[in-house]
Coordinates of C-alpha atoms in Angstrom, one line a residue:
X1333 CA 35.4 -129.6 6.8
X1334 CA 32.2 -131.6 6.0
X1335 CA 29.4 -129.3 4.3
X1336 CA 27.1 -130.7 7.3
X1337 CA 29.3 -129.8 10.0
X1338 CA 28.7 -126.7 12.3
X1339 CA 32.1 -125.7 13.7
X1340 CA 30.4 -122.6 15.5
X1341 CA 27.2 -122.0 16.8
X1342 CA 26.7 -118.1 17.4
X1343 CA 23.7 -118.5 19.6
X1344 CA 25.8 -121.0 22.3
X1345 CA 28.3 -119.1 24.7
X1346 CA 31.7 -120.5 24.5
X1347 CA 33.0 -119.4 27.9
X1348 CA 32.1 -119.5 31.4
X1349 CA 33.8 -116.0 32.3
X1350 CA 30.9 -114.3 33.5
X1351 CA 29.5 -117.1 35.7
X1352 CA 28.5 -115.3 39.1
X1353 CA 29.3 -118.7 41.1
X1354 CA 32.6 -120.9 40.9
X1355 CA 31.7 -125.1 40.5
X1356 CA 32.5 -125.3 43.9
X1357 CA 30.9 -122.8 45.3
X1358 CA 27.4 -124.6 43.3
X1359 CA 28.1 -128.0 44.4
X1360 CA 28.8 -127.0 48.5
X1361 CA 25.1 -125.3 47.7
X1362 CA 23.8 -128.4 46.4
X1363 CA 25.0 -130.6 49.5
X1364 CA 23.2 -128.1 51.8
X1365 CA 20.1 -127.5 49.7
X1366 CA 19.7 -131.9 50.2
X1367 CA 19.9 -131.7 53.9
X1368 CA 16.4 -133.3 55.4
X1369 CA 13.2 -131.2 55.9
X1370 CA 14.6 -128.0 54.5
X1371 CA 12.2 -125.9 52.5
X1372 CA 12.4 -122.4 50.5
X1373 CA 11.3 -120.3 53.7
X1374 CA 14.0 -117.7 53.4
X1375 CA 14.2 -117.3 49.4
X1376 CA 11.1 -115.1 49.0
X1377 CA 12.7 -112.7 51.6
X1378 CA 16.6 -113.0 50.5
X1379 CA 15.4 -112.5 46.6
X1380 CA 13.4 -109.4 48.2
X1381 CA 16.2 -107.9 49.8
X1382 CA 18.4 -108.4 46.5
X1383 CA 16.0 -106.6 44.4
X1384 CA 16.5 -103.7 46.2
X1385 CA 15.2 -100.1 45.1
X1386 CA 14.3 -102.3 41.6
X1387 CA 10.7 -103.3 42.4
X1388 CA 8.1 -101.1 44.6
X1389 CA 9.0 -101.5 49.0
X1390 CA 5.4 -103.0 49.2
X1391 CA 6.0 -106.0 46.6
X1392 CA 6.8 -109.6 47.2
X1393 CA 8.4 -112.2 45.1
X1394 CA 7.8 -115.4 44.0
X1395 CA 10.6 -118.4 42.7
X1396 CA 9.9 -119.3 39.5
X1397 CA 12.1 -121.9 37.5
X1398 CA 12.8 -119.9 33.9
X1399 CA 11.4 -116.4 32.9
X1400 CA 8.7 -118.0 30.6
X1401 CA 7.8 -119.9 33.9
X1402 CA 7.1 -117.2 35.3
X1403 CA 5.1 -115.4 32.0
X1404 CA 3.2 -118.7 32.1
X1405 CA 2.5 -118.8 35.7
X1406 CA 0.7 -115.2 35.1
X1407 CA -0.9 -116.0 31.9
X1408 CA -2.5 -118.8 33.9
X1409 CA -3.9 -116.5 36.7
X1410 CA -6.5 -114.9 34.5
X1411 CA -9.5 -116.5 32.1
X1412 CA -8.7 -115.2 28.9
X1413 CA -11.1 -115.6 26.2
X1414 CA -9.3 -114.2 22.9
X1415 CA -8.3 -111.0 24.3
X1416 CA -5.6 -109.2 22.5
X1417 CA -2.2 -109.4 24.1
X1418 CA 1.1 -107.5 23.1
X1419 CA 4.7 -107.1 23.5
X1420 CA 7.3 -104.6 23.4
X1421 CA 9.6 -105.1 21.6
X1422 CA 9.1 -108.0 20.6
X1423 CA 10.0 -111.7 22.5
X1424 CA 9.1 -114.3 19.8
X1425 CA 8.8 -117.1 22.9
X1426 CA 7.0 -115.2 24.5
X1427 CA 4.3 -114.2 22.1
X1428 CA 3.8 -118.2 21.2
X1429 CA 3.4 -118.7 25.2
X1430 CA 0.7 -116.3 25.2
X1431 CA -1.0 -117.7 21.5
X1432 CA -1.3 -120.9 23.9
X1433 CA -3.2 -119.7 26.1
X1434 CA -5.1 -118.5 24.2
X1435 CA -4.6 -114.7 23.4
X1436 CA -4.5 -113.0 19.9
X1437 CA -1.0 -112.0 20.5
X1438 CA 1.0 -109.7 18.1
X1439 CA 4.7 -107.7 18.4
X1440 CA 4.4 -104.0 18.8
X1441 CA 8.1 -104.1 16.8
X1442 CA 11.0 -102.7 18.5
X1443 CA 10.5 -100.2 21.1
X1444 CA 10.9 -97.3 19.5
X1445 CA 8.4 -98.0 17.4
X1446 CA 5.6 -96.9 20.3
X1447 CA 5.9 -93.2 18.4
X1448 CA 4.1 -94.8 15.7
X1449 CA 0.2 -94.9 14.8
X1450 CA 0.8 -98.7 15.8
X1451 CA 0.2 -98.0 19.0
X1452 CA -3.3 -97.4 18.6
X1453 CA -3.8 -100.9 18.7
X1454 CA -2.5 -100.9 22.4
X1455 CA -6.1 -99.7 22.9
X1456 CA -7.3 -103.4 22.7
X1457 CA -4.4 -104.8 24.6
X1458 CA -5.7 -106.8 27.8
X1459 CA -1.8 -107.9 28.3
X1460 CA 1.6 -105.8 27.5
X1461 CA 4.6 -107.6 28.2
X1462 CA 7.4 -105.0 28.1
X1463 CA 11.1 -106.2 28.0
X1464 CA 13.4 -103.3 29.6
X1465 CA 16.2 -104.9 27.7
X1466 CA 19.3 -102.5 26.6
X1467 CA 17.2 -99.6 28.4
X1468 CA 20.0 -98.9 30.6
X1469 CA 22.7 -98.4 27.2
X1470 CA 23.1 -95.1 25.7
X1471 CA 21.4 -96.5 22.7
X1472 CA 18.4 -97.2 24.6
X1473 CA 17.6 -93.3 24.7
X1474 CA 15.2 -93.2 22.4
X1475 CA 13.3 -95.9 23.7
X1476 CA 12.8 -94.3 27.0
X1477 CA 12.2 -91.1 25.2
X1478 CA 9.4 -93.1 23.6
X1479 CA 8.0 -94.6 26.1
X1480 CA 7.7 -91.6 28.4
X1481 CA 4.8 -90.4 26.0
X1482 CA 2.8 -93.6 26.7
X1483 CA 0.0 -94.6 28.9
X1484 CA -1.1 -97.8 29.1
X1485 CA -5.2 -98.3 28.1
X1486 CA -7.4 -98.5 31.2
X1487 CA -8.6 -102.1 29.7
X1488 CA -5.1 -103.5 30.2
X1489 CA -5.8 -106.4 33.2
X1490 CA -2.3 -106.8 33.3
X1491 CA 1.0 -105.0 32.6
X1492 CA 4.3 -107.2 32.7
X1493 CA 8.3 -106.2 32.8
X1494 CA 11.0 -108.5 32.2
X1495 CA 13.8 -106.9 34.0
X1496 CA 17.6 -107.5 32.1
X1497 CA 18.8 -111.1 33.4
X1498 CA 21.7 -110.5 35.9
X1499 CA 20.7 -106.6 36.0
X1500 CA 18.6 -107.1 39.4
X1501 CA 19.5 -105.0 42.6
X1502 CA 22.1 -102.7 42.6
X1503 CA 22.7 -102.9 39.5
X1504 CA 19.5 -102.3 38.1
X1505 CA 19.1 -99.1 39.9
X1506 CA 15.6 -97.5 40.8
X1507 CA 12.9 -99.0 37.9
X1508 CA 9.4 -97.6 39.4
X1509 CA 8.2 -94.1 40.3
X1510 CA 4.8 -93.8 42.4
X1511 CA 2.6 -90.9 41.7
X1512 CA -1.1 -90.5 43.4
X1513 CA -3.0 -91.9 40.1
X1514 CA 0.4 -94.2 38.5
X1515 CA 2.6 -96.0 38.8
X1516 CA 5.6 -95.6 35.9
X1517 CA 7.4 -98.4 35.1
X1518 CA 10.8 -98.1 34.8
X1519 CA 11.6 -95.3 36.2
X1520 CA 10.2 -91.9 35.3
X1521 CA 11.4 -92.3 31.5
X1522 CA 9.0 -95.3 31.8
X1523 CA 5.4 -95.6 30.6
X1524 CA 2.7 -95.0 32.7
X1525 CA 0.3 -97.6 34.1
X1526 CA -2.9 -96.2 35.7
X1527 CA -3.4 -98.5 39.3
X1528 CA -7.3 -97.4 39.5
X1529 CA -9.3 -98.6 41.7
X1530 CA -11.8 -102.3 41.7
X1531 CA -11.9 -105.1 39.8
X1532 CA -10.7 -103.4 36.3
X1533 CA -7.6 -102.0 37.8
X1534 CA -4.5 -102.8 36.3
X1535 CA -2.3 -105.5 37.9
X1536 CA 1.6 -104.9 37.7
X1537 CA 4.3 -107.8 37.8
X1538 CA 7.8 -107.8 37.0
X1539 CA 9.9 -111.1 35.8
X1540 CA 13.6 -110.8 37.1
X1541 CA 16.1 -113.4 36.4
X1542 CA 19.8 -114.6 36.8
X1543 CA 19.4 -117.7 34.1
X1544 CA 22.9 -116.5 32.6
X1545 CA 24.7 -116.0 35.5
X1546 CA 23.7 -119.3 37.3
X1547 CA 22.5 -121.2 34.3
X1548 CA 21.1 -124.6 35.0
X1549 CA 19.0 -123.2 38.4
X1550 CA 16.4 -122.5 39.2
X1551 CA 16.9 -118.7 39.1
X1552 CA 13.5 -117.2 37.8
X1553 CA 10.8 -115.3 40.4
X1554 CA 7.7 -112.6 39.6
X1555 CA 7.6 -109.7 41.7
X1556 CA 4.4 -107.8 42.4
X1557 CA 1.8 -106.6 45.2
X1558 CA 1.3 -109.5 48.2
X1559 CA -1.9 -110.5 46.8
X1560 CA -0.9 -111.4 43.4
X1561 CA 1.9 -113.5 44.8
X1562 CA -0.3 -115.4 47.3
X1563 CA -2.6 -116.4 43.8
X1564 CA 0.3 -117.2 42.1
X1565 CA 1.9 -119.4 45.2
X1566 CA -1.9 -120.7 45.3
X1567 CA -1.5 -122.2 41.2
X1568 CA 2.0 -123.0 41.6
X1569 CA 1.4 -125.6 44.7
X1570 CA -1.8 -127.0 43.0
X1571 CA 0.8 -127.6 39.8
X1572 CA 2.8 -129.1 42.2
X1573 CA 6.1 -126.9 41.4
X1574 CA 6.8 -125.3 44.3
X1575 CA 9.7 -125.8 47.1
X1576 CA 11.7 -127.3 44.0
X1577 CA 15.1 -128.4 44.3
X1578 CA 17.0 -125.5 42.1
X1579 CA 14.9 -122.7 44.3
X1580 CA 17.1 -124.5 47.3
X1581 CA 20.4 -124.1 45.8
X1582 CA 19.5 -120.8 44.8
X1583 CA 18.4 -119.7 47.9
X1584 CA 21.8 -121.4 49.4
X1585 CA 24.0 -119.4 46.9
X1586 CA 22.2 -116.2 47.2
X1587 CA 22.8 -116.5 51.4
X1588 CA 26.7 -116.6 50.5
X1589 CA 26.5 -112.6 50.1
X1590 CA 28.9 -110.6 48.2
X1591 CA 26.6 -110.9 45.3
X1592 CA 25.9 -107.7 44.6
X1593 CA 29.5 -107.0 44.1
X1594 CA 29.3 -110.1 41.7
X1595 CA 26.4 -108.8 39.4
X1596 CA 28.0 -105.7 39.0
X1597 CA 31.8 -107.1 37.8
X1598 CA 29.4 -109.7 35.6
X1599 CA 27.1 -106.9 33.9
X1600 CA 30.6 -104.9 33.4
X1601 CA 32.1 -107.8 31.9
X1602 CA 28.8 -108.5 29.3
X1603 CA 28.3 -104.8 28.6
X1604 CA 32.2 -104.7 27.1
X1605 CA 31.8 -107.5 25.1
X1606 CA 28.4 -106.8 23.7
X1607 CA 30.0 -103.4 22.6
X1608 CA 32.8 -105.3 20.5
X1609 CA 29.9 -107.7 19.2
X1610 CA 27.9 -104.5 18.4
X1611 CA 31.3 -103.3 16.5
X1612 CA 31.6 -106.2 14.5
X1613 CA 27.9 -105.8 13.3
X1614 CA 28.0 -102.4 12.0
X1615 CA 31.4 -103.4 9.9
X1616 CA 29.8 -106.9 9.1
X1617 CA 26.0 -106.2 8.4
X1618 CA 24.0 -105.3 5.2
X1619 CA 22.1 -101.9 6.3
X1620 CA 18.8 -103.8 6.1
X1621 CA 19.5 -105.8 9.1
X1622 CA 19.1 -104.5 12.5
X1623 CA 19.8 -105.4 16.0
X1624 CA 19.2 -104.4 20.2
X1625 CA 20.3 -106.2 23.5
X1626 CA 18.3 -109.4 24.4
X1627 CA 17.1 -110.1 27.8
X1628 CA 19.5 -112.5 28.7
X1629 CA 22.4 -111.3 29.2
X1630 CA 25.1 -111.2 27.1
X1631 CA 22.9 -111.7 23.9
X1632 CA 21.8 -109.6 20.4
X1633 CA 18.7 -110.1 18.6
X1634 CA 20.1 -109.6 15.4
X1635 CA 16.1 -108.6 13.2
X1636 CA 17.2 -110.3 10.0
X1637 CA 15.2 -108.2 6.3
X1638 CA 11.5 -109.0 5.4
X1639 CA 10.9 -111.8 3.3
X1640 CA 14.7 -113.4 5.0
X1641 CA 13.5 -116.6 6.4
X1642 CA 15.0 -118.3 9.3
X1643 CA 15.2 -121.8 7.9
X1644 CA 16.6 -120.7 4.7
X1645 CA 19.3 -118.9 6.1
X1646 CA 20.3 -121.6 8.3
X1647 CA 21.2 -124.2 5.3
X1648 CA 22.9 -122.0 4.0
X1649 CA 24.8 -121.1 6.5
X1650 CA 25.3 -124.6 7.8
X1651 CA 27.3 -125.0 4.9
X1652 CA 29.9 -122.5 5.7
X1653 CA 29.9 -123.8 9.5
X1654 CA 28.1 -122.1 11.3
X1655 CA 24.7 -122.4 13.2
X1656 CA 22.7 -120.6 15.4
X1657 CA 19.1 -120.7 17.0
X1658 CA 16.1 -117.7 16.8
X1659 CA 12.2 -117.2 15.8
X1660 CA 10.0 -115.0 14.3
X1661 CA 7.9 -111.7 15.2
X1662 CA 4.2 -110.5 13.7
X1663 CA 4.9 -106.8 13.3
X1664 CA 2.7 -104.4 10.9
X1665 CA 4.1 -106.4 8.0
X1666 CA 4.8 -109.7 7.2
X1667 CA 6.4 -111.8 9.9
X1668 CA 10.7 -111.0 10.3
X1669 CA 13.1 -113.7 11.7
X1670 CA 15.5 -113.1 14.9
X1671 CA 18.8 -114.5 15.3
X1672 CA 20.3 -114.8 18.6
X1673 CA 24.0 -114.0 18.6
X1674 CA 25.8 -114.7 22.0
X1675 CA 29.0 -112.4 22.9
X1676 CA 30.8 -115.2 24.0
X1677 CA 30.3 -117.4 20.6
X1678 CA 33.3 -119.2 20.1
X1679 CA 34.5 -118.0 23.6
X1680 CA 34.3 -114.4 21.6
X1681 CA 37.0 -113.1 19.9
X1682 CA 38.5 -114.0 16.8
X1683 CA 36.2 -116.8 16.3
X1684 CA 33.2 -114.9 17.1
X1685 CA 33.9 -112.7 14.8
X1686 CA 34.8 -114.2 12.1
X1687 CA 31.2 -116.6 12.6
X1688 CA 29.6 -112.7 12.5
X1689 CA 31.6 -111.5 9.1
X1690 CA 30.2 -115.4 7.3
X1691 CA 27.1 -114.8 8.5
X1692 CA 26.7 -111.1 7.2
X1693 CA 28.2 -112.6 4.1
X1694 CA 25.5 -115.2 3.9
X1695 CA 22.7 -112.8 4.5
X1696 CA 23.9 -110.2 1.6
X1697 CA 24.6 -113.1 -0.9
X1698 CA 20.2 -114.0 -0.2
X1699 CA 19.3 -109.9 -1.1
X1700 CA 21.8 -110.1 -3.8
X1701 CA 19.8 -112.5 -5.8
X1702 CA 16.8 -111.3 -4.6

């Protein structure tokens, strides 16, 4: 094997078992989504009825094509002008999307860490993106415990969820409570976001996705109250991105029906196999390294030791064959690097673990020496 060559990359899936369409089943969408003068009337209302008891009755959705499409789209909808900007955990992409636009953005860490005195800084937050990721696990216990105990600042002009790719609808169960003076995300383990009243209020969205399960669509969309969606639709058709092509075939596929049925066998199937992944990494880690459930399904982001970098890491372990992608997040300390490990790496298995055991070995050989 050639010292250059990268025989397995841990952050590309290696299987299509979990797909919630068939090729087929895509390519008879795509025929119907071309026919003449069709448009993406129905999607807002089929995506509505799929997201179920998951966003307030009252909401509306809007197609988006990716996730950060969507963060951008809202990012976009206000004038900011330096204001601070937080998520948590953390979502390296997304932090750099809002540094873009502007927004002294920094990583609250890892959701637990919201018992902390960190969260005093969530005092001077004008934007909290919250990722709901691995929520729904056992492990995700303490987080909600957490996040019970906090209440988003009165200053916060808006408060946005990324709801678990390919956990929308039935599976996702009921994610909002309503109260006279709140309303809690997530559920009532979730933190509490103060509606008030006029111009100062806070705004609520939520991001919902099903990039894994249909990847190459456009399968993105933003959920919140009718008149935040009719100023989003207003920027997206002045960008010129609405009524695309990939909101057709997803509105095409979705009509097919049966998909809740689908999501569910998919989320069963991911949920297994990130348990064996989540085996191999407490036999294969160094303690120093930690890990939770990414939004996308069927991915880790493995938080690699301060003072680990990425790029380092990645010659190195280029050399024994194996690659991966990740980023970086600004916590209390100095900046940490995130791998993303993907359950079906090497189509899982064998190969995915062994990928995991070099890379754990790679990781402990850089403390070793340092």
């Amino acid at each position: 094997m050639s010292g250059q060559e990268i025989m397995l990359n841990l952050s590309e899936p290696g299987a299509e078992r979990f797909h919630l369409f068939g090729r087929e089943e895509v390519e008879q969408a795509m025929k119907r989504a071309l026919e003449p003068r069709r448009g993406n009337e129905r999607l807002p209302e089929t995506l509505r009825k799929l997201a179920g008891k998951s966003i307030p009755d009252s909401w509306e959705c809007l197609s988006v094509p990716t996730p950060l499409a969507a963060l951008d789209l809202l990012l976009r909808d206000k004038q900011w002008t330096g204001d601070a900007a937080g998520a948590v955990p953390a979502e390296p992409k997304a932090l750099e999307l809002m540094r873009l636009h502007g927004l002294d953005a920094e990583s609250f860490g890892d959701v637990g860490s919201v018992r902390d005195k960190s969260v005093l800084r969530l005092e001077a937050v004008r934007m909290l993106y919250w990722e709901q990721a691995g929520w729904e696990t056992s492990e995700g216990a303490e987080a909600r415990d957490a996040a019970a105990a906090l209440t988003v600042p009165g200053g916060c002009r808006v408060a946005v969820v990324r709801l678990p790719d390919c956990r929308w609808g039935a599976a996702q169960g009921e994610a909002w409570t309503d109260s006279a003076e709140a309303l809690r995300l997530l559920g009532a383990d979730g933190p509490k976001l103060a509606i008030g009243a006029g111009p100062d209020r806070t705004e609520i969205a939520a991001i919902g996705s099903l990039t894994t399960g249909m990847p190459n669509l456009e399968t993105a969309w933003i959920a919140a109250e009718p008149q935040i969606i009719r100023r989003l639709a207003g920027l997206q058709r002045a960008a010129g991105t609405a009524g695309l092509l990939g909101g057709r075939i997803m509105e095409e596929l979705l009509e097919i029906g049966s998909l809740s049925d689908r999501i569910d066998e998919a989320a069963a199937g991911w949920d297994e196999a990130l348990q064996r992944l989540e085996a191999m990494l407490r036999t294969t880690m160094p303690p120093s390294v930690g890990w939770r459930r990414a939004a996308r399904a069927g991915e880790l982001s493995l938080l690699l030791p301060e003072g680990l970098g990425l790029a380092a890491l990645a010659k190195v372990a280029r050399l024994k064959g194996i690659g991966f992608s990740g980023g970086s997040i600004q916590g209390r300390g100095r900046p940490r690097a995130v791998v993303t490990i993907s359950c079906e790496a090497g189509s899982g298995g064998a190969r995915l673990e062994h990928g995991v055991t070099l890379l754990g070995e790679t990781i402990g050989e850089f403390q070793a020496r340092s």
